[in-house]
Coordinates of C-alpha atoms in Angstrom, one line a residue:
M1 CA 6.5 1.8 15.8
D2 CA 8.6 4.9 14.8
I3 CA 6.7 8.0 16.1
L4 CA 7.3 10.1 13.1
F5 CA 6.3 7.3 10.7
G6 CA 3.2 6.7 12.8
L7 CA 2.2 10.4 12.7
K8 CA 2.8 10.3 8.9
K9 CA 0.5 7.3 8.5
L10 CA -2.1 8.8 10.8
L11 CA -2.1 12.1 8.8
G12 CA -2.5 10.1 5.6
M13 CA -5.4 8.1 6.9
S14 CA -7.1 11.3 8.2
L15 CA -7.0 12.8 4.7
M16 CA -9.0 9.9 3.3
S17 CA -12.7 10.5 2.5
V18 CA -14.4 8.6 5.4
P19 CA -12.2 10.1 8.1
L20 CA -12.7 13.6 6.6
I21 CA -16.4 13.1 6.8
L22 CA -16.2 12.0 10.4
I23 CA -14.1 15.0 11.2
G24 CA -16.8 17.1 9.5
L25 CA -19.5 15.5 11.7
L26 CA -17.4 16.2 14.8
L27 CA -17.0 19.8 13.8
A28 CA -20.7 20.1 13.2
G29 CA -21.3 18.9 16.8
F30 CA -18.7 21.4 18.0
F31 CA -20.5 24.3 16.2
Y32 CA -23.9 23.2 17.6
R33 CA -22.4 23.3 21.1
K34 CA -21.0 26.8 20.4
R35 CA -24.4 27.9 19.3
Y36 CA -23.4 28.2 15.6
V37 CA -26.5 26.2 14.8
K38 CA -26.8 27.2 11.1
L39 CA -23.2 26.4 10.4
G40 CA -23.5 23.1 12.3
R41 CA -26.6 22.1 10.3
I42 CA -24.9 22.9 6.9
L43 CA -21.7 20.9 7.9
S44 CA -23.7 17.9 9.2
L45 CA -25.9 17.8 6.1
F46 CA -22.9 18.1 3.8
S47 CA -21.1 15.3 5.7
I48 CA -24.0 12.9 5.7
T49 CA -24.8 13.5 2.0
A50 CA -21.1 12.9 1.1
L51 CA -21.1 9.7 3.2
F52 CA -24.2 8.5 1.4
I53 CA -22.9 9.3 -2.1
L54 CA -19.5 7.6 -1.4
S55 CA -21.3 4.5 -0.1
L56 CA -22.7 3.9 -3.6
S57 CA -20.7 1.4 -5.6
P58 CA -21.2 3.2 -9.0
V59 CA -19.7 6.4 -7.4
T60 CA -16.7 4.6 -5.8
D61 CA -16.0 2.6 -8.9
A62 CA -16.0 5.7 -11.1
L63 CA -13.6 7.4 -8.7
I64 CA -11.2 4.4 -8.5
R65 CA -11.3 3.3 -12.1
P66 CA -9.0 6.1 -13.5
L67 CA -6.3 5.0 -11.0
E68 CA -6.7 1.3 -11.6
S69 CA -6.7 1.5 -15.4
Q70 CA -3.5 3.6 -15.9
Y71 CA -1.2 0.5 -16.2
P72 CA -2.0 -2.8 -17.8
A73 CA -1.6 -6.2 -16.2
Y74 CA 1.6 -8.2 -16.7
Q75 CA 1.8 -9.3 -20.4
G76 CA 4.4 -11.9 -20.2
Q77 CA 7.5 -9.7 -20.5
P78 CA 10.8 -11.4 -19.4
V79 CA 12.0 -10.1 -16.1
D80 CA 14.9 -10.8 -13.7
F81 CA 13.2 -9.7 -10.5
V82 CA 9.6 -9.8 -9.3
L83 CA 9.1 -7.1 -6.7
V84 CA 6.0 -7.4 -4.5
L85 CA 5.4 -4.3 -2.4
G86 CA 4.5 -4.6 1.2
G87 CA 1.0 -4.5 2.7
G88 CA -0.7 -5.7 5.9
H89 CA -0.2 -8.9 7.9
S90 CA -0.9 -10.2 11.4
T91 CA 1.2 -12.9 13.0
A92 CA -0.7 -15.3 15.2
N93 CA 0.5 -18.8 15.8
E94 CA -3.0 -20.2 16.3
R95 CA -4.0 -19.1 12.8
P96 CA -3.3 -21.0 9.6
L97 CA -0.5 -19.7 7.4
S98 CA -3.0 -18.7 4.8
S99 CA -4.4 -16.1 7.2
L100 CA -1.1 -14.5 7.9
L101 CA -1.4 -11.9 5.2
S102 CA -4.2 -9.5 4.6
G103 CA -6.5 -10.0 1.6
T104 CA -4.7 -7.3 -0.3
S105 CA -1.2 -8.6 0.5
L106 CA -2.2 -12.1 -0.4
S107 CA -3.5 -10.9 -3.8
R108 CA -0.2 -9.1 -4.4
L109 CA 1.9 -12.1 -3.5
T110 CA -0.3 -14.5 -5.6
E111 CA 0.2 -12.2 -8.7
G112 CA 3.9 -12.0 -7.9
L113 CA 4.3 -15.8 -7.7
M114 CA 2.6 -16.2 -11.0
I115 CA 5.0 -13.8 -12.7
Y116 CA 7.9 -15.4 -10.8
R117 CA 7.0 -18.9 -12.1
A118 CA 6.6 -17.5 -15.7
N119 CA 10.2 -16.4 -15.5
P120 CA 12.5 -19.3 -14.6
G121 CA 15.7 -18.0 -12.9
S122 CA 14.1 -14.8 -11.7
K123 CA 14.2 -13.8 -8.0
L124 CA 11.3 -12.8 -5.7
L125 CA 11.8 -9.5 -3.8
L126 CA 9.6 -8.9 -0.8
S127 CA 9.5 -5.8 1.4
G128 CA 7.8 -4.3 4.4
Y129 CA 8.8 -3.7 8.1
H130 CA 7.3 -5.1 11.2
G131 CA 5.1 -2.2 12.4
D132 CA 3.5 -3.3 15.6
D133 CA 3.9 -7.0 14.7
I134 CA 6.5 -9.4 16.0
E135 CA 7.9 -10.1 12.5
S136 CA 8.3 -8.0 9.4
H137 CA 5.9 -8.0 6.6
A138 CA 8.6 -9.1 4.3
K139 CA 9.4 -12.1 6.5
A140 CA 5.7 -13.0 6.8
A141 CA 5.3 -12.9 3.0
S142 CA 8.3 -15.0 2.5
R143 CA 6.9 -17.7 4.8
V144 CA 3.8 -17.9 2.7
A145 CA 5.9 -17.9 -0.5
I146 CA 8.1 -20.7 0.7
A147 CA 5.0 -22.7 1.8
L148 CA 3.8 -22.3 -1.8
G149 CA 6.9 -23.8 -3.2
V150 CA 9.4 -20.9 -3.8
P151 CA 12.9 -21.8 -2.8
E152 CA 14.2 -19.7 0.0
S153 CA 17.4 -19.0 -2.1
D154 CA 15.2 -17.2 -4.6
I155 CA 13.8 -14.8 -2.1
Y156 CA 15.3 -11.5 -1.1
L157 CA 13.9 -9.4 1.8
A158 CA 13.9 -5.7 2.7
E159 CA 12.6 -5.8 6.3
E160 CA 13.4 -2.2 7.3
V161 CA 11.6 -0.2 4.6
K162 CA 8.5 1.5 5.9
D163 CA 6.7 3.0 2.9
T164 CA 6.7 3.0 -0.9
A165 CA 9.3 5.8 -1.2
E166 CA 11.8 3.8 1.0
E167 CA 11.0 0.6 -1.0
A168 CA 11.9 2.5 -4.2
R169 CA 15.2 3.7 -2.8
H170 CA 16.2 0.3 -1.6
W171 CA 15.1 -1.9 -4.5
V172 CA 16.2 0.4 -7.4
K173 CA 19.7 0.3 -5.9
F174 CA 19.5 -3.4 -5.4
I175 CA 18.2 -4.2 -8.9
N176 CA 20.8 -2.0 -10.5
G177 CA 19.2 -1.6 -13.9
A178 CA 17.9 -5.2 -14.3
K179 CA 14.4 -5.8 -15.7
F180 CA 11.8 -6.2 -13.0
A181 CA 8.0 -6.5 -12.5
L182 CA 6.5 -4.2 -10.0
V183 CA 3.5 -5.8 -8.2
T184 CA 1.1 -3.9 -6.0
S185 CA -2.6 -3.0 -5.9
A186 CA -4.0 -1.5 -9.1
M187 CA -5.1 1.7 -7.3
H188 CA -1.6 2.0 -5.7
M189 CA 0.2 1.5 -9.0
P190 CA 0.3 5.1 -10.3
R191 CA 2.0 6.4 -7.1
S192 CA 4.3 3.4 -7.0
V193 CA 5.4 3.8 -10.6
Y194 CA 6.0 7.5 -10.1
L195 CA 8.2 6.9 -7.1
F196 CA 10.2 4.2 -8.7
K197 CA 10.7 6.2 -11.9
K198 CA 11.8 9.2 -9.8
E199 CA 14.3 7.0 -7.9
I200 CA 15.7 5.4 -11.1
T201 CA 16.3 8.9 -12.5
L202 CA 17.9 10.1 -9.3
Q203 CA 20.2 7.1 -9.0
Q204 CA 21.2 7.2 -12.7
G205 CA 22.2 10.9 -12.2
E206 CA 24.5 10.1 -9.3

């Protein structure tokens, strides 16, 4: 894995709620050892309380809902391309093909295939690089799509893109103004739409 990309992913993961809480607990232990007992107690109490609150489904649902509800589901609009953004996968020959993709990635691909089949003549665009795996995510997703009946000639891959920003740069240029459906997780959609709109504006201004 590219070192800079790995550091970027690690930093992004560390800024999520649970890692931040764990960092808070580690800091609390550090302050205890340095005899800042009061500060250590406050930080540990805050961290444990935050972890408990975030473990409650009503709280997490309320936090996620604004992100998930910003964009509607596909409404049957005609499109030329169906773009499924990359996710997680794990190649293991002893596992069935249905276990190749993570649950999130399989959900994205399933939605993408439904839109693809609703638009005869459209093409399926799959992206995602290999990470620490022996094959790229795009290739893994294509294997599942082909097994589910999509002709290989209808599939285009971007196997070197590492994140959503790179996916936007690659596919906006490839699509070249054609109509497309963007498929990703509901919570990820606002950021994805922002990056794709930004890239479309940039490339139109060139």
